[in-house]
Short mmCIF file of C-alpha atoms in Angstrom, two decimals:
data_model
loop_
_atom_site.label_atom_id
_atom_site.label_comp_id
_atom_site.label_asym_id
_atom_site.label_seq_id
_atom_site.Cartn_x
_atom_site.Cartn_y
_atom_site.Cartn_z
CA GLY D 239 91.12 34.25 125.42
CA VAL D 240 89.68 37.74 124.96
CA LYS D 241 87.31 38.86 127.70
CA GLY D 242 84.53 41.15 126.62
CA GLY D 243 83.12 41.95 123.15
CA MET D 244 82.03 44.92 121.12
CA ILE D 245 78.91 45.38 119.04
CA VAL D 246 78.49 48.24 116.53
CA VAL D 247 74.78 48.94 116.07
CA ALA D 248 74.09 50.64 112.74
CA ALA D 249 70.35 51.18 112.08
CA ASP D 250 69.76 51.23 108.26
CA ASP D 251 66.91 53.27 106.82
CA PRO D 252 65.59 51.90 103.48
CA GLY D 253 63.12 54.40 102.27
CA PRO D 254 64.58 56.61 103.63
CA ILE D 255 61.76 56.89 106.27
CA SER D 256 63.35 58.74 109.28
CA SER D 257 66.76 60.02 107.98
CA GLN D 258 68.48 61.43 104.98
CA THR D 259 70.33 58.32 103.79
CA GLU D 260 69.69 54.80 102.63
CA GLN D 261 73.29 53.51 102.83
CA ASP D 262 73.58 49.82 103.36
CA THR D 263 75.82 48.78 106.32
CA ARG D 264 76.22 45.25 104.83
CA HIS D 265 78.69 46.83 102.37
CA PHE D 266 80.74 48.37 105.26
CA ALA D 267 80.77 44.94 106.92
CA GLN D 268 82.23 43.50 103.82
CA PHE D 269 84.84 46.28 103.46
CA ALA D 270 85.86 46.05 107.10
CA LYS D 271 85.73 42.22 106.96
CA LEU D 272 83.43 42.10 110.11
CA PRO D 273 80.48 39.83 110.82
CA VAL D 274 77.07 41.27 110.56
CA PHE D 275 73.71 40.24 111.96
CA ASP D 276 70.58 41.32 110.23
CA PRO D 277 67.49 40.99 112.45
CA SER D 278 63.92 40.41 110.97
CA SER D 279 62.03 41.40 114.26
CA PRO D 280 62.48 43.05 117.60
CA GLU D 281 62.65 39.59 119.36
CA GLU D 282 65.33 38.41 116.86
CA ALA D 283 67.32 41.64 117.43
CA TYR D 284 67.27 40.97 121.10
CA ASP D 285 68.40 37.30 120.68
CA MET D 286 71.10 38.34 118.24
CA VAL D 287 72.78 40.70 120.74
CA GLU D 288 73.73 37.77 122.94
CA GLU D 289 75.15 35.74 120.02
CA ALA D 290 76.97 38.77 118.58
CA PHE D 291 78.67 39.49 121.88
CA ALA D 292 79.76 35.86 122.14
CA LEU D 293 81.16 35.96 118.58
CA SER D 294 82.96 39.18 119.24
CA GLU D 295 84.51 37.85 122.45
CA LYS D 296 85.59 34.58 120.82
CA TYR D 297 87.37 36.21 117.83
CA GLY D 298 88.39 39.53 119.42
CA LYS D 299 86.72 41.51 116.64
CA PRO D 300 83.79 44.01 116.58
CA VAL D 301 80.47 42.62 115.26
CA ILE D 302 77.87 44.74 113.50
CA LEU D 303 74.13 44.51 114.35
CA ARG D 304 72.09 46.01 111.50
CA PRO D 305 68.45 46.59 112.37
CA THR D 306 66.35 48.45 109.71
CA THR D 307 63.77 51.09 110.33
CA ARG D 308 60.66 48.93 110.73
CA VAL D 309 62.58 46.55 113.16
CA CYS D 310 63.76 49.62 115.16
CA HIS D 311 60.23 51.10 115.25
CA GLY D 312 58.46 47.84 115.98
CA CYS D 313 57.17 46.71 119.36
CA ALA D 314 57.07 43.21 120.74
CA SER D 315 56.74 41.31 124.00
CA ILE D 316 60.07 39.66 124.74
CA GLU D 317 60.93 36.94 127.30
CA LEU D 318 63.95 38.38 129.04
CA LYS D 319 67.03 36.21 129.47
CA ASP D 320 68.74 35.63 132.85
CA ALA D 321 70.95 38.61 133.98
CA LEU D 322 74.46 38.34 132.61
CA GLN D 323 77.33 37.80 135.07
CA LEU D 324 79.69 40.45 133.79
CA PRO D 325 83.44 39.90 134.41
CA LYS D 326 85.37 42.65 136.36
CA PRO D 327 87.18 45.05 134.04
CA GLU D 328 90.87 44.13 133.80
CA GLY D 329 92.00 47.38 132.16
CA PHE D 330 93.98 47.83 129.02
CA GLN D 331 96.45 45.04 128.19
CA LYS D 332 99.46 45.99 126.16
CA ASP D 333 99.73 43.85 123.03
CA SER D 334 101.92 45.30 120.34
CA SER D 335 101.10 42.52 117.83
CA ARG D 336 97.47 43.49 118.06
CA TRP D 337 97.37 47.29 118.54
CA VAL D 338 100.58 48.48 116.71
CA ILE D 339 100.12 47.46 113.09
CA PHE D 340 103.53 47.86 111.39
CA PRO D 341 103.71 46.41 107.76
CA ARG D 342 104.91 42.98 108.87
CA LEU D 343 102.16 42.74 111.57
CA SER D 344 99.68 44.08 109.14
CA PHE D 345 100.38 41.23 106.76
CA GLN D 346 100.11 38.61 109.53
CA ASN D 347 96.86 40.08 110.89
CA HIS D 348 95.39 40.22 107.43
CA GLN D 349 96.05 36.50 106.99
CA LYS D 350 94.39 35.81 110.31
CA ILE D 351 91.36 37.80 109.23
CA GLU D 352 91.06 36.05 105.82
CA ALA D 353 91.28 32.59 107.57
CA MET D 354 88.67 33.69 110.26
CA LEU D 355 85.95 34.69 107.88
CA PRO D 356 85.28 31.27 106.17
CA GLU D 357 85.42 29.68 109.64
CA ILE D 358 82.70 32.07 110.83
CA GLY D 359 80.74 31.47 107.65
CA ASN D 360 80.63 27.80 108.32
CA GLN D 361 79.42 28.56 111.87
CA PHE D 362 76.71 30.82 110.43
CA SER D 363 75.42 28.00 108.17
CA ALA D 364 74.33 26.14 111.29
CA MET D 365 73.16 29.16 113.22
CA ARG D 366 69.39 29.39 114.11
CA PHE D 367 69.01 32.82 112.51
CA ASN D 368 69.61 31.18 109.05
CA GLN D 369 66.65 29.01 108.28
CA LEU D 370 65.85 26.77 105.30
CA SER D 371 62.26 25.62 104.86
CA GLY D 372 59.83 24.34 102.18
CA GLU D 373 60.21 22.30 99.10
CA GLY D 374 60.07 22.92 95.32
CA THR D 375 62.17 23.74 92.26
CA LYS D 376 61.76 27.45 92.86
CA GLY D 377 63.37 29.33 95.72
CA ILE D 378 63.19 32.68 97.51
CA VAL D 379 66.06 34.17 99.44
CA THR D 380 65.34 37.03 101.90
CA ALA D 381 66.49 38.73 104.99
CA GLY D 382 65.55 41.24 107.64
CA ILE D 383 62.02 42.75 107.52
CA SER D 384 61.68 41.54 103.95
CA TYR D 385 61.43 37.99 105.39
CA GLU D 386 58.46 39.02 107.47
CA TYR D 387 56.79 40.46 104.23
CA VAL D 388 57.44 37.19 102.39
CA ARG D 389 56.08 34.99 105.16
CA GLU D 390 52.92 37.35 105.24
CA VAL D 391 52.10 36.79 101.53
CA LEU D 392 53.45 33.23 100.90
CA PRO D 393 50.83 30.55 101.35
CA GLN D 394 51.71 27.77 103.84
CA ASP D 395 51.61 25.12 101.15
CA ALA D 396 53.43 27.02 98.44
CA PRO D 397 55.77 24.72 96.42
CA VAL D 398 58.72 27.13 97.18
CA ARG D 399 62.00 26.69 99.05
CA LEU D 400 62.59 29.61 101.38
CA LEU D 401 66.07 30.63 102.69
CA LYS D 402 66.13 33.27 105.43
CA ILE D 403 69.53 34.85 105.97
CA GLY D 404 70.11 36.46 109.33
CA THR D 405 73.85 36.70 109.05
CA PRO D 406 74.65 38.07 105.63
CA HIS D 407 78.41 38.42 106.29
CA PRO D 408 80.45 36.13 106.15
CA PHE D 409 78.01 34.55 103.80
CA PRO D 410 76.68 31.12 105.05
CA GLU D 411 77.76 29.23 101.89
CA LYS D 412 77.10 25.66 103.05
CA LEU D 413 73.48 26.43 103.79
CA ALA D 414 73.12 28.38 100.57
CA LEU D 415 74.43 25.45 98.59
CA GLN D 416 71.94 23.17 100.32
CA PHE D 417 69.21 25.67 99.27
CA LEU D 418 70.36 25.96 95.72
CA ASP D 419 70.62 22.23 95.10
CA GLY D 420 67.96 21.32 92.51
CA LEU D 421 66.45 24.68 92.03
CA THR D 422 65.63 26.02 88.54
CA GLU D 423 64.73 29.62 89.59
CA VAL D 424 65.67 31.86 92.53
CA LEU D 425 64.14 35.15 93.58
CA VAL D 426 66.01 37.41 96.02
CA ILE D 427 64.05 39.91 98.16
CA GLU D 428 66.08 42.32 100.23
CA GLU D 429 66.47 45.95 101.28
CA LEU D 430 68.09 47.82 99.83
CA ASP D 431 71.18 46.78 97.78
CA PRO D 432 71.65 43.43 96.08
CA VAL D 433 74.08 42.08 98.68
CA LEU D 434 72.66 38.61 99.09
CA GLU D 435 72.04 38.51 95.27
CA ARG D 436 75.69 39.15 94.53
CA ASP D 437 76.86 36.65 97.12
CA LEU D 438 74.64 33.96 95.51
CA LEU D 439 76.03 34.85 92.12
CA LEU D 440 79.53 34.60 93.35
CA LEU D 441 78.70 31.25 94.93
CA CYS D 442 77.19 29.94 91.74
CA GLY D 443 80.29 31.01 89.80
CA LYS D 444 82.65 29.25 92.26
CA ARG D 445 80.71 26.08 92.13
CA HIS D 446 79.74 26.06 88.51
#
């Protein structure tokens, strides 16, 4: 298999608070057909790095980590994991089918990517960063720092089903369908673009 992985960290800035742009990296993840992790806290960002490297190594593709401003500027005590045993670099390995994308190979690799994304989406449905809690006929979907805001104001006994999405792409459809079952109303709270909202609408259309 592939040894080593690659994470692209893109710190988004809804606001904007400390930059000149509010662009949403989740769009770029969809355009590039790459998995993206969306941490809701410094602790979760730390945990996601390990999972993102493992995913990248397994599939031989870059993985995006998208912390937003309040996560990046937050402070938290974190229990450190054991030091990683890093493999020795083996140098560049020539592989024309992977690095030289002529039209025929482009078509083949595109098929591989399209088959890979639903597979990763199924894995994401069972991943601990995506959480389904609560009961009721109304539901809230949220992600990133918005999840922390929702938890702060939502009473513990609120009759609401809550879906936290930590891996917005590929969308964890299985878990989302479990969340949607029996709901009469859904509220989506996210920063900044309606990425989760559109994925939910697409899912509802696909499943009638």
